[in-house]
mmCIF file of C-alpha atoms in Angstrom:
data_model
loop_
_atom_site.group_PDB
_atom_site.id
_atom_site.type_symbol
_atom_site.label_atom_id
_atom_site.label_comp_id
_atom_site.label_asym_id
_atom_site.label_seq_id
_atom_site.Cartn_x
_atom_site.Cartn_y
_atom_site.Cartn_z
ATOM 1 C CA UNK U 586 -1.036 -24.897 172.458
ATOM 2 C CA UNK U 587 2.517 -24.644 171.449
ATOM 3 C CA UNK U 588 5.050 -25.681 174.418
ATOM 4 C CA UNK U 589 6.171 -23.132 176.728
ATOM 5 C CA UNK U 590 10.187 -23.586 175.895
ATOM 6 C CA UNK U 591 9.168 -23.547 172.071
ATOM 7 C CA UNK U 592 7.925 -20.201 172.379
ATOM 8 C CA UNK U 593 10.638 -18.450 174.573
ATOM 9 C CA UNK U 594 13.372 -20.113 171.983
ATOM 10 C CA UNK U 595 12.068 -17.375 169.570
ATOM 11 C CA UNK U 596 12.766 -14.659 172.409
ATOM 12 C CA UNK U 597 16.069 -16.042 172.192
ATOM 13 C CA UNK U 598 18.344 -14.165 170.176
ATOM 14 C CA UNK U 599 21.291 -16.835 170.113
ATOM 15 C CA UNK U 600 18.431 -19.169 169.345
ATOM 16 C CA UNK U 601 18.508 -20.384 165.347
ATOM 17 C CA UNK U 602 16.784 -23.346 163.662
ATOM 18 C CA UNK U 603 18.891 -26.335 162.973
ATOM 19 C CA UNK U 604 18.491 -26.867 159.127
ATOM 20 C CA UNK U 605 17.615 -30.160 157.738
ATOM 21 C CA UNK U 606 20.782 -32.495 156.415
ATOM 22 C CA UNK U 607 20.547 -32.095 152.500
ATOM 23 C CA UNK U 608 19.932 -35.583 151.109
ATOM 24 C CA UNK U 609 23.402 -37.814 149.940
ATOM 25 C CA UNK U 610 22.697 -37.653 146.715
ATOM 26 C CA UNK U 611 19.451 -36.181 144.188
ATOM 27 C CA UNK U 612 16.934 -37.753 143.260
ATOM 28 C CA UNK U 613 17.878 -37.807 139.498
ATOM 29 C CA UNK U 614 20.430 -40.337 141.041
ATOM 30 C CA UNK U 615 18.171 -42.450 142.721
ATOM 31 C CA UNK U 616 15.953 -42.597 139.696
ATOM 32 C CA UNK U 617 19.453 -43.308 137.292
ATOM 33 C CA UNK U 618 19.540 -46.171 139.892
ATOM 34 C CA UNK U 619 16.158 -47.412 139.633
ATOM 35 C CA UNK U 620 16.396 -47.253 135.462
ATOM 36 C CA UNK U 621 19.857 -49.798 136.061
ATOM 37 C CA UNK U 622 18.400 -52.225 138.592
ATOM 38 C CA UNK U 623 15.506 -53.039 135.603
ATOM 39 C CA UNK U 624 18.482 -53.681 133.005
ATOM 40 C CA UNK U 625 20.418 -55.651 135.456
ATOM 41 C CA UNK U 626 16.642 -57.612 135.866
ATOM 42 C CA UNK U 627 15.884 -58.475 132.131
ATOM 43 C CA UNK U 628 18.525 -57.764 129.980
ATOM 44 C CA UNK U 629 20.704 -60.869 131.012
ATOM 45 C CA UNK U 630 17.410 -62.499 129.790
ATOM 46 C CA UNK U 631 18.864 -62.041 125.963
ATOM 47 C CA UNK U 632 23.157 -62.580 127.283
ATOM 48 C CA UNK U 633 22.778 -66.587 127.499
ATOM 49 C CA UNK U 634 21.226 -69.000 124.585
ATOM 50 C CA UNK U 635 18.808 -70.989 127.752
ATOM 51 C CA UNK U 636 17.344 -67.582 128.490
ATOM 52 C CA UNK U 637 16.793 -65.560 125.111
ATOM 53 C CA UNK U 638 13.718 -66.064 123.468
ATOM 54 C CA UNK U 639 13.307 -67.444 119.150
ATOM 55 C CA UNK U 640 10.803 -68.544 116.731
ATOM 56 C CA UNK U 641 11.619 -71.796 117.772
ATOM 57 C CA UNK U 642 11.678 -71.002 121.649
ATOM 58 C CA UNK U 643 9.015 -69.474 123.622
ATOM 59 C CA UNK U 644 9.424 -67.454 127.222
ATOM 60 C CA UNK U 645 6.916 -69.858 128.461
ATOM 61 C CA UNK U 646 9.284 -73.030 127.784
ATOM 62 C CA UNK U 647 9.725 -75.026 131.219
ATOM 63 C CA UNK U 648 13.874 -74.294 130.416
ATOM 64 C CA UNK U 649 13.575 -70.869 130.067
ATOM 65 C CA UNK U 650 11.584 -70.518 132.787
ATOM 66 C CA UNK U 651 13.847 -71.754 135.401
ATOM 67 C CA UNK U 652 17.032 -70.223 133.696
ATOM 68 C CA UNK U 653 15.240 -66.981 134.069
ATOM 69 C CA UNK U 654 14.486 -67.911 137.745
ATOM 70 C CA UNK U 655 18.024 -67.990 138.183
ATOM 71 C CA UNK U 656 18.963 -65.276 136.566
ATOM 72 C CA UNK U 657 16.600 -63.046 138.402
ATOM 73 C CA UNK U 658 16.857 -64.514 141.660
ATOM 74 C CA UNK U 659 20.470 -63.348 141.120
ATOM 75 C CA UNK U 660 19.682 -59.272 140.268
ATOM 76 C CA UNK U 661 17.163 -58.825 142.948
ATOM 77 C CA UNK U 662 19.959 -60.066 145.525
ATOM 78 C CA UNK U 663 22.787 -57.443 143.756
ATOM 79 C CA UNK U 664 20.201 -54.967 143.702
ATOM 80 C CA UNK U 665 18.951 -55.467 147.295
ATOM 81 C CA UNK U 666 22.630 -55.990 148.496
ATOM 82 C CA UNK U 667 23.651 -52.614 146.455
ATOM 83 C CA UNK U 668 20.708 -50.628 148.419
ATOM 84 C CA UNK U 669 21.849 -51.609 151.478
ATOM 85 C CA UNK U 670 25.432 -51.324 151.303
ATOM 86 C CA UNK U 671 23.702 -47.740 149.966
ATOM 87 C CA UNK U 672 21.956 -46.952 153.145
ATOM 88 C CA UNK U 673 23.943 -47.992 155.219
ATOM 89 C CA UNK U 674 27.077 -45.525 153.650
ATOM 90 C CA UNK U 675 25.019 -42.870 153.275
ATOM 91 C CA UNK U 676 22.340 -42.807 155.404
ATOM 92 C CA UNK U 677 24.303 -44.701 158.164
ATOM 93 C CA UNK U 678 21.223 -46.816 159.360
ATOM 94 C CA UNK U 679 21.383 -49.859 161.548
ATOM 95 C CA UNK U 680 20.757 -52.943 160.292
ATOM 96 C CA UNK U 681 17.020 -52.846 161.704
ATOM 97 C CA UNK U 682 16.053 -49.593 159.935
ATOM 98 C CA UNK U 683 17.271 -51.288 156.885
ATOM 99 C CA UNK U 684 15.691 -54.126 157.370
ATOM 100 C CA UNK U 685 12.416 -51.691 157.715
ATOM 101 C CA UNK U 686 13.013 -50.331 154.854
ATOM 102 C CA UNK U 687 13.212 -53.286 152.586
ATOM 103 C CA UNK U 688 10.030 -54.554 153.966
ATOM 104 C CA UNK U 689 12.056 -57.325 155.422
ATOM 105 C CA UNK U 690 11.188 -56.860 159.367
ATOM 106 C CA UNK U 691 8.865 -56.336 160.828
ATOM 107 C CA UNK U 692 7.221 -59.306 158.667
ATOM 108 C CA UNK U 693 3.616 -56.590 159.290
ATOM 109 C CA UNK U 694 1.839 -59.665 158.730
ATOM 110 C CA UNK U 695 -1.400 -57.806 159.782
ATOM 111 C CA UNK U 696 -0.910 -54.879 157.523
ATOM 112 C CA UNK U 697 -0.396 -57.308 154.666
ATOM 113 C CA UNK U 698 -3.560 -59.320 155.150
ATOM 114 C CA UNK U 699 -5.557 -55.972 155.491
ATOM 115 C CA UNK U 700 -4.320 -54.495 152.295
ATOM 116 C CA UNK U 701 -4.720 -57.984 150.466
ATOM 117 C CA UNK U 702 -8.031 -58.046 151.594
ATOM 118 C CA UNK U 703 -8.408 -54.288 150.746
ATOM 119 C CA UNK U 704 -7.022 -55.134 146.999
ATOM 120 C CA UNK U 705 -9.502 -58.062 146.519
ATOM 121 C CA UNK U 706 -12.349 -55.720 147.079
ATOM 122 C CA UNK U 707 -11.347 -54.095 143.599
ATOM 123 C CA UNK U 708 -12.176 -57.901 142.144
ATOM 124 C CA UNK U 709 -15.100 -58.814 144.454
ATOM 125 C CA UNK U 710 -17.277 -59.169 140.605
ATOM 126 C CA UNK U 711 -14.683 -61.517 139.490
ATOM 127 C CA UNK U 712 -14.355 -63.574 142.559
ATOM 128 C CA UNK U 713 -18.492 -63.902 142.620
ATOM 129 C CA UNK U 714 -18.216 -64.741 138.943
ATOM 130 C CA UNK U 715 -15.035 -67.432 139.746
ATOM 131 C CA UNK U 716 -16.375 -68.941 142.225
ATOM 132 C CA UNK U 717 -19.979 -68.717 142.438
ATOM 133 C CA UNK U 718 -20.847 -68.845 138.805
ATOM 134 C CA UNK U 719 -18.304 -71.097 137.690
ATOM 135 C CA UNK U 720 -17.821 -72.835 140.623
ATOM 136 C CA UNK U 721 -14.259 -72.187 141.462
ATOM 137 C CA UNK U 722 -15.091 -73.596 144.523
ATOM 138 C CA UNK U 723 -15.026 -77.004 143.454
ATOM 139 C CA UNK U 724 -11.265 -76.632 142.165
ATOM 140 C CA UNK U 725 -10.405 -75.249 145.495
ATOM 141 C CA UNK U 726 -12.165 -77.868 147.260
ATOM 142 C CA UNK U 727 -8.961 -80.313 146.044
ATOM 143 C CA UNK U 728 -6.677 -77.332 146.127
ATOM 144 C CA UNK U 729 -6.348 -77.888 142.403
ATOM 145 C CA UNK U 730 -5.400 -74.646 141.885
ATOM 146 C CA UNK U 731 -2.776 -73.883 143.932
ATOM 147 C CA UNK U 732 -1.272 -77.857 143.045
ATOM 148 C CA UNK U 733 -1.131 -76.683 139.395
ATOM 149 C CA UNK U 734 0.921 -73.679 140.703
ATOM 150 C CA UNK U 735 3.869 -75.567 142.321
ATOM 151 C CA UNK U 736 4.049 -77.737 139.607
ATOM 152 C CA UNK U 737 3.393 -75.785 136.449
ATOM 153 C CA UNK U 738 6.255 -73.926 135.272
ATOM 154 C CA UNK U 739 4.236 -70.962 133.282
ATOM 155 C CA UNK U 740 2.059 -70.864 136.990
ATOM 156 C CA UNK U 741 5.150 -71.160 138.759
ATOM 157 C CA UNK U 742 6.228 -68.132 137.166
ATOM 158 C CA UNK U 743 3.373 -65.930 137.054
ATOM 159 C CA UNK U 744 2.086 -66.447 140.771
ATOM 160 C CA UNK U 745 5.170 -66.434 142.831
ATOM 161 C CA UNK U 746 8.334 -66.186 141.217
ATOM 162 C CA UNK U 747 7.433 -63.095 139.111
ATOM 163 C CA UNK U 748 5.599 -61.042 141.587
ATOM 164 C CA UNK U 749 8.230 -62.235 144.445
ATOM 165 C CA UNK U 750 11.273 -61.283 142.087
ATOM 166 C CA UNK U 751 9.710 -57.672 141.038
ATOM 167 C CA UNK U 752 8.320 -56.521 144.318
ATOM 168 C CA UNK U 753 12.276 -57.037 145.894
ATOM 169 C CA UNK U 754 13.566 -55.307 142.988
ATOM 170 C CA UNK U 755 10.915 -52.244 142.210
ATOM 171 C CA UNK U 756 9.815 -51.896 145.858
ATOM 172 C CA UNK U 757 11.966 -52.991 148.503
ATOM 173 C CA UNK U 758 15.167 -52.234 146.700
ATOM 174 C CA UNK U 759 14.439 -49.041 144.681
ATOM 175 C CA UNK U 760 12.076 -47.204 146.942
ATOM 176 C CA UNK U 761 14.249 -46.366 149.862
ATOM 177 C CA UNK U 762 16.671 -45.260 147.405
ATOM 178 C CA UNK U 763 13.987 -42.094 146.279
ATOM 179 C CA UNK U 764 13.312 -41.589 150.362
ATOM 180 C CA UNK U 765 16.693 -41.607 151.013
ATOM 181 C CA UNK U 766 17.146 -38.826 148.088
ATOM 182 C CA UNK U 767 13.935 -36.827 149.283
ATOM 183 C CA UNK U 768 12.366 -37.243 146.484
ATOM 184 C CA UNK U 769 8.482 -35.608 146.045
ATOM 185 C CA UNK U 770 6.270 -38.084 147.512
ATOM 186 C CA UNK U 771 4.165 -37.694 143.872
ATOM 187 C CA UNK U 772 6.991 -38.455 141.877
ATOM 188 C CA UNK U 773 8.184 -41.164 144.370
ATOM 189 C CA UNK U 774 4.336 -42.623 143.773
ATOM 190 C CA UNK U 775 4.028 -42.381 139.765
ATOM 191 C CA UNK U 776 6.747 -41.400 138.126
ATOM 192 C CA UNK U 777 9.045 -44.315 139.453
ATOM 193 C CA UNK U 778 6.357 -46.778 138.287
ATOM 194 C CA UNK U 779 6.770 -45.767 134.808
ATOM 195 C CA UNK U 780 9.961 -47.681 135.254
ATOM 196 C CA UNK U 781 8.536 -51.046 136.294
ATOM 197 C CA UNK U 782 5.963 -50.559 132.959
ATOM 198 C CA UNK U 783 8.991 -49.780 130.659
ATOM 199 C CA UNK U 784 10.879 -53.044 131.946
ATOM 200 C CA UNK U 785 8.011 -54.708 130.593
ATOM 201 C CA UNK U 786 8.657 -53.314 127.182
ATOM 202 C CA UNK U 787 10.855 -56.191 125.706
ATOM 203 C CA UNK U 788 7.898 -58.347 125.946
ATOM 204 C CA UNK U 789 7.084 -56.847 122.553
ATOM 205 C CA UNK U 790 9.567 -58.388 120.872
ATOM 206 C CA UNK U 791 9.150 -61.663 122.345
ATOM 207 C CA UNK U 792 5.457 -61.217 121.081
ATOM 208 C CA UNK U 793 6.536 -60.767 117.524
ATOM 209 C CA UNK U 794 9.217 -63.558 117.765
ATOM 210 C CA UNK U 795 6.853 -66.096 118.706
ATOM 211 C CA UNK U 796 3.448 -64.560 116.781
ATOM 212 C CA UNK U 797 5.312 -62.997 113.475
ATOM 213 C CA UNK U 798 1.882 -63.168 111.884
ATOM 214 C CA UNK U 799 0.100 -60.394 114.145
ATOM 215 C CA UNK U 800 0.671 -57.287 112.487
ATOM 216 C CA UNK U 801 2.925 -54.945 114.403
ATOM 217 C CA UNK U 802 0.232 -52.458 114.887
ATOM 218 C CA UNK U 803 -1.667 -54.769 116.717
ATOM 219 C CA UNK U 804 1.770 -56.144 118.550
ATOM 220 C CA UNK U 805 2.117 -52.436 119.833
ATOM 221 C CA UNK U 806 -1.371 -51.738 121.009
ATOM 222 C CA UNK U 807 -0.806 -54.625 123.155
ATOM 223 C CA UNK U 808 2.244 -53.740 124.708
ATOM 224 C CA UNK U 809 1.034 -49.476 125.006
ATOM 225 C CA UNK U 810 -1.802 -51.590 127.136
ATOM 226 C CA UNK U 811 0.633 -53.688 129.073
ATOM 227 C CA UNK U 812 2.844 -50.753 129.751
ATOM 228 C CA UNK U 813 -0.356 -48.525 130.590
ATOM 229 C CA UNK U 814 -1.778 -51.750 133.652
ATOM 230 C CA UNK U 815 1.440 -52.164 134.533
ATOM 231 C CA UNK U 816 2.508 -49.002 135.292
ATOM 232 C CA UNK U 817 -0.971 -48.260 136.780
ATOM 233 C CA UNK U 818 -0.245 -51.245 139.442
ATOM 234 C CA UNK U 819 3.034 -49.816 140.173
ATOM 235 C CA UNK U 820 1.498 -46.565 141.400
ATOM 236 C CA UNK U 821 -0.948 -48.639 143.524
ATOM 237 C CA UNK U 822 1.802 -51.399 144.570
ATOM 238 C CA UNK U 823 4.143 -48.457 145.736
ATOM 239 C CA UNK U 824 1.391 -46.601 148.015
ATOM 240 C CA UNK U 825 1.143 -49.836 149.835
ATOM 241 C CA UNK U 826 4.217 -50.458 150.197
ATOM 242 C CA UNK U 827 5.010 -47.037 151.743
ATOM 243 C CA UNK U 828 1.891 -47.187 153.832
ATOM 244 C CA UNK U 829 2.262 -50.529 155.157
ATOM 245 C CA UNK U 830 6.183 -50.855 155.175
ATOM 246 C CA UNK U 831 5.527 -54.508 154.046
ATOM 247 C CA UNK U 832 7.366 -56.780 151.294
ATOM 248 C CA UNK U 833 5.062 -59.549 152.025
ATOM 249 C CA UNK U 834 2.153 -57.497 151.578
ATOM 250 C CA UNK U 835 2.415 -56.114 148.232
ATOM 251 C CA UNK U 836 4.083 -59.364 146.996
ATOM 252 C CA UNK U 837 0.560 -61.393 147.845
ATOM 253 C CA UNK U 838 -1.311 -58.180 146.071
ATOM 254 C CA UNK U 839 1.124 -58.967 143.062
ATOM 255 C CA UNK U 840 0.321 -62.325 143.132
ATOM 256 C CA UNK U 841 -3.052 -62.210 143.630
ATOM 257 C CA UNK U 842 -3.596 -59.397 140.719
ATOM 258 C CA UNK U 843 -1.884 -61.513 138.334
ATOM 259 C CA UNK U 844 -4.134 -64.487 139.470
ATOM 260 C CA UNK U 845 -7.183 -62.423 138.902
ATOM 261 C CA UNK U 846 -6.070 -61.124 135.840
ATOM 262 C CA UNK U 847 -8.215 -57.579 134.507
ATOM 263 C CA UNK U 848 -11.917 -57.276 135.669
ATOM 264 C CA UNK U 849 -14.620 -57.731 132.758
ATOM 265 C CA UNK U 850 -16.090 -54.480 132.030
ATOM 266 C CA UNK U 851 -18.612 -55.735 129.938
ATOM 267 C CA UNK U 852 -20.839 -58.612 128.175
ATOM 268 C CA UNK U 853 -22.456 -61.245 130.091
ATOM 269 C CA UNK U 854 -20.764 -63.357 132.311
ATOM 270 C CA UNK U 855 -20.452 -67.247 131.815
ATOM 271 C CA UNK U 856 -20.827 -70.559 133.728
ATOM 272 C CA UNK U 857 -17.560 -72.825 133.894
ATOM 273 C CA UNK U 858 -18.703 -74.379 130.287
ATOM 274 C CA UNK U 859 -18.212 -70.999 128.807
ATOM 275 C CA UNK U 860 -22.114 -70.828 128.299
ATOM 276 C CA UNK U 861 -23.576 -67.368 127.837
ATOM 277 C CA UNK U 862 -27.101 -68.422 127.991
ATOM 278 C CA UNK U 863 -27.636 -68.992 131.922
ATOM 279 C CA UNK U 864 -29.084 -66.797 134.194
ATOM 280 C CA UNK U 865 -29.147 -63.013 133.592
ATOM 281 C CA UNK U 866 -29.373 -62.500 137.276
ATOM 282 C CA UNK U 867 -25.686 -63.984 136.862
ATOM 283 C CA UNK U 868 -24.572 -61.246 135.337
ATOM 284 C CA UNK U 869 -26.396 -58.327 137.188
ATOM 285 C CA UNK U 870 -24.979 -59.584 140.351
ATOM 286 C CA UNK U 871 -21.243 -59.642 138.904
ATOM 287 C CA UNK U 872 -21.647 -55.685 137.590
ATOM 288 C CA UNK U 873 -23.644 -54.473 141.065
ATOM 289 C CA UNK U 874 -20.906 -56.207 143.236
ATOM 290 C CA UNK U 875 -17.664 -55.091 140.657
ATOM 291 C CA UNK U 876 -19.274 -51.385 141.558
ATOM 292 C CA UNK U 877 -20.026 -52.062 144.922
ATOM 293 C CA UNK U 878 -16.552 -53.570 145.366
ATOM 294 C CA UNK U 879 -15.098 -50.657 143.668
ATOM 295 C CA UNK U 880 -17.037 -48.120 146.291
ATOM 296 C CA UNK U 881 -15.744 -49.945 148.993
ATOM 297 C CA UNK U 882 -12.111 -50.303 147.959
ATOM 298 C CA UNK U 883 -12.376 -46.030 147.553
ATOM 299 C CA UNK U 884 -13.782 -45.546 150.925
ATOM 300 C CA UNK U 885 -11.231 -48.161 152.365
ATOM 301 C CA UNK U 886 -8.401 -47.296 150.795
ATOM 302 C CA UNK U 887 -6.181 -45.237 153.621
ATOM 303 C CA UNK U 888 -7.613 -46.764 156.606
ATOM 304 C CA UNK U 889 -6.728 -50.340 155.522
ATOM 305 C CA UNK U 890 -3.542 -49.325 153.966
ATOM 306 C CA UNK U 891 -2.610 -47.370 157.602
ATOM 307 C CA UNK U 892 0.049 -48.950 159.523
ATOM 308 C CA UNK U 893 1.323 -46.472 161.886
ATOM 309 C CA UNK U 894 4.283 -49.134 163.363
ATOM 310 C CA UNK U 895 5.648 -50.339 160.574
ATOM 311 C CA UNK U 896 4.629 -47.891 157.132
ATOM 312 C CA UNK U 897 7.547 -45.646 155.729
ATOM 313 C CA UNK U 898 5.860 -42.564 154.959
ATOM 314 C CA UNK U 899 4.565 -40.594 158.260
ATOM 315 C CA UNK U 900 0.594 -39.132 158.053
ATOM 316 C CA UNK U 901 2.142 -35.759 158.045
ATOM 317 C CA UNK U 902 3.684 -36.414 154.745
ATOM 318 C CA UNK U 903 0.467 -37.297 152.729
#
């Protein structure tokens, strides 16, 4: 039942609605925005000799590696100083909504363990298959795995730097830019991903630098698929984020994604000599537990991605 002095107000004939403040600025801006902060993340990748791939030097060499640490360490603090300096102009927000905002605090350290958890539902085939069938668990047993991290450069890269560096930059910095702007939540969730798969584009033609004997047909199919997971993650990486309100969260999902690496789909699944021939219970436990894990991720998805304290997006807005 509506309250009492709600419903004399419309009895009130002085009474009138206070309007909503129109947003600072559209959300073509914000998006204009968005498209910069990716060229101010990988195009200083080809400005410097240490950074810019060759035939004769690969992304993956230890040098380029850490020069494109460096380099990207350095955008994601522009970026992330530019949307704050942003919100707090335009939006005039303490420093503790925009801190909340950039995912920064509250750390939701709860909210980010649930949704990791959720996430590794999606791969609970591949985990059975990692460490079950090919006993994973005897890598982990030494930590092997997580040794080879810190000290492999390519690892390095792919497990923390990477999904640390792109999180600040396509989550924490861009999307408060699109709620600030009032964006629609649908293009907030997949149209502003496209962006984080196009930034992925140049990988192309670092492909055909370093492989010049794959035909480019082949070279494009592989970056059209690239561009397609990518931007599919971004979608899925966003809803989190604005869920959960948490940088740590999604950066641990990013991490643990590229860890994982896609699902098999198909074929039999093999022991940790690569051998086919074992047990074809094996594999019908990997396929009923990818499904099952897929069910369960679907029938999880908003309750363990709810975090009513610290998520962006209010209930109402869904």
């Amino acid at each position: 039942m509506p309250a009492l002095g709600e419903v004399l107000k419309k009895f009130n004939p002085w009474h009138k609605e206070e309007e909503p403040l129109p947003p600072p600025f559209t959300a073509s801006t914000a998006y204009l925005l968005l498209a910069l902060y990716a060229l101010i993340y990988f195009i200083p990748f080809y400005l410097s000799p240490t950074t810019r791939p060759s035939p004769t030097l690969s992304r993956d060499a230890p040098s380029v590696i850490r020069a494109r640490i460096r380099s990207v360490s350095l955008s994601c603090a522009i970026c992330t100083l530019t949307t704050s300096l942003i919100l707090s102009r335009y939006a005039s927000l303490s420093a503790s909504a925009i801190f909340h905002l950039l995912g920064v605090y509250p750390l939701a350290l709860i909210p980010a363990v649930k949704i990791l958890f959720l996430t590794g539902l999606l791969f609970l085939g591949p985990l059975y298959s990692y460490f079950i069938v090919e006993k994973g668990y005897k890598q982990w047993s030494t930590l092997l795995p997580l040794r080879e991290t810190l000290t492999e450069w390519t690892d390095y890269r792919n497990y923390i730097a990477g999904p640390i560096t792109e999180e600040i930059l396509f989550r924490s910095s861009s999307l408060p830019l699109l709620l600030l702007s009032q964006a629609p939540l649908s293009s907030t969730l997949f149209l502003s991903p496209l962006i984080f798969g196009l930034s992925h584009i140049h990988h192309f033609y670092e492909f055909r630098l370093t492989h010049p004997a794959v035909p480019v047909s082949a070279s494009l199919l592989r970056s059209v698929f690239q561009l397609g997971y990518t931007t599919l993650f971004g979608s899925y990486a966003n809803f989190l984020y604005l869920r959960t309100g948490s940088l740590l969260g999604v950066c641990a999902v990013h991490a643990f994604c590229n860890c994982m690496g896609l699902p098999q789909v198909w074929g039999r699944v093999t022991d940790e000599n690569g051998d086919k021939k074992i047990n074809r219970l094996w594999t019908v436990g990997y396929y009923v537990l990818l499904v099952a894990g897929a069910w369960s991720w679907y029938r999880n998805l908003w309750g363990m991605s709810e975090s009513v304290e610290t998520g962006l997006v209010g209930a109402d807005q869904w």
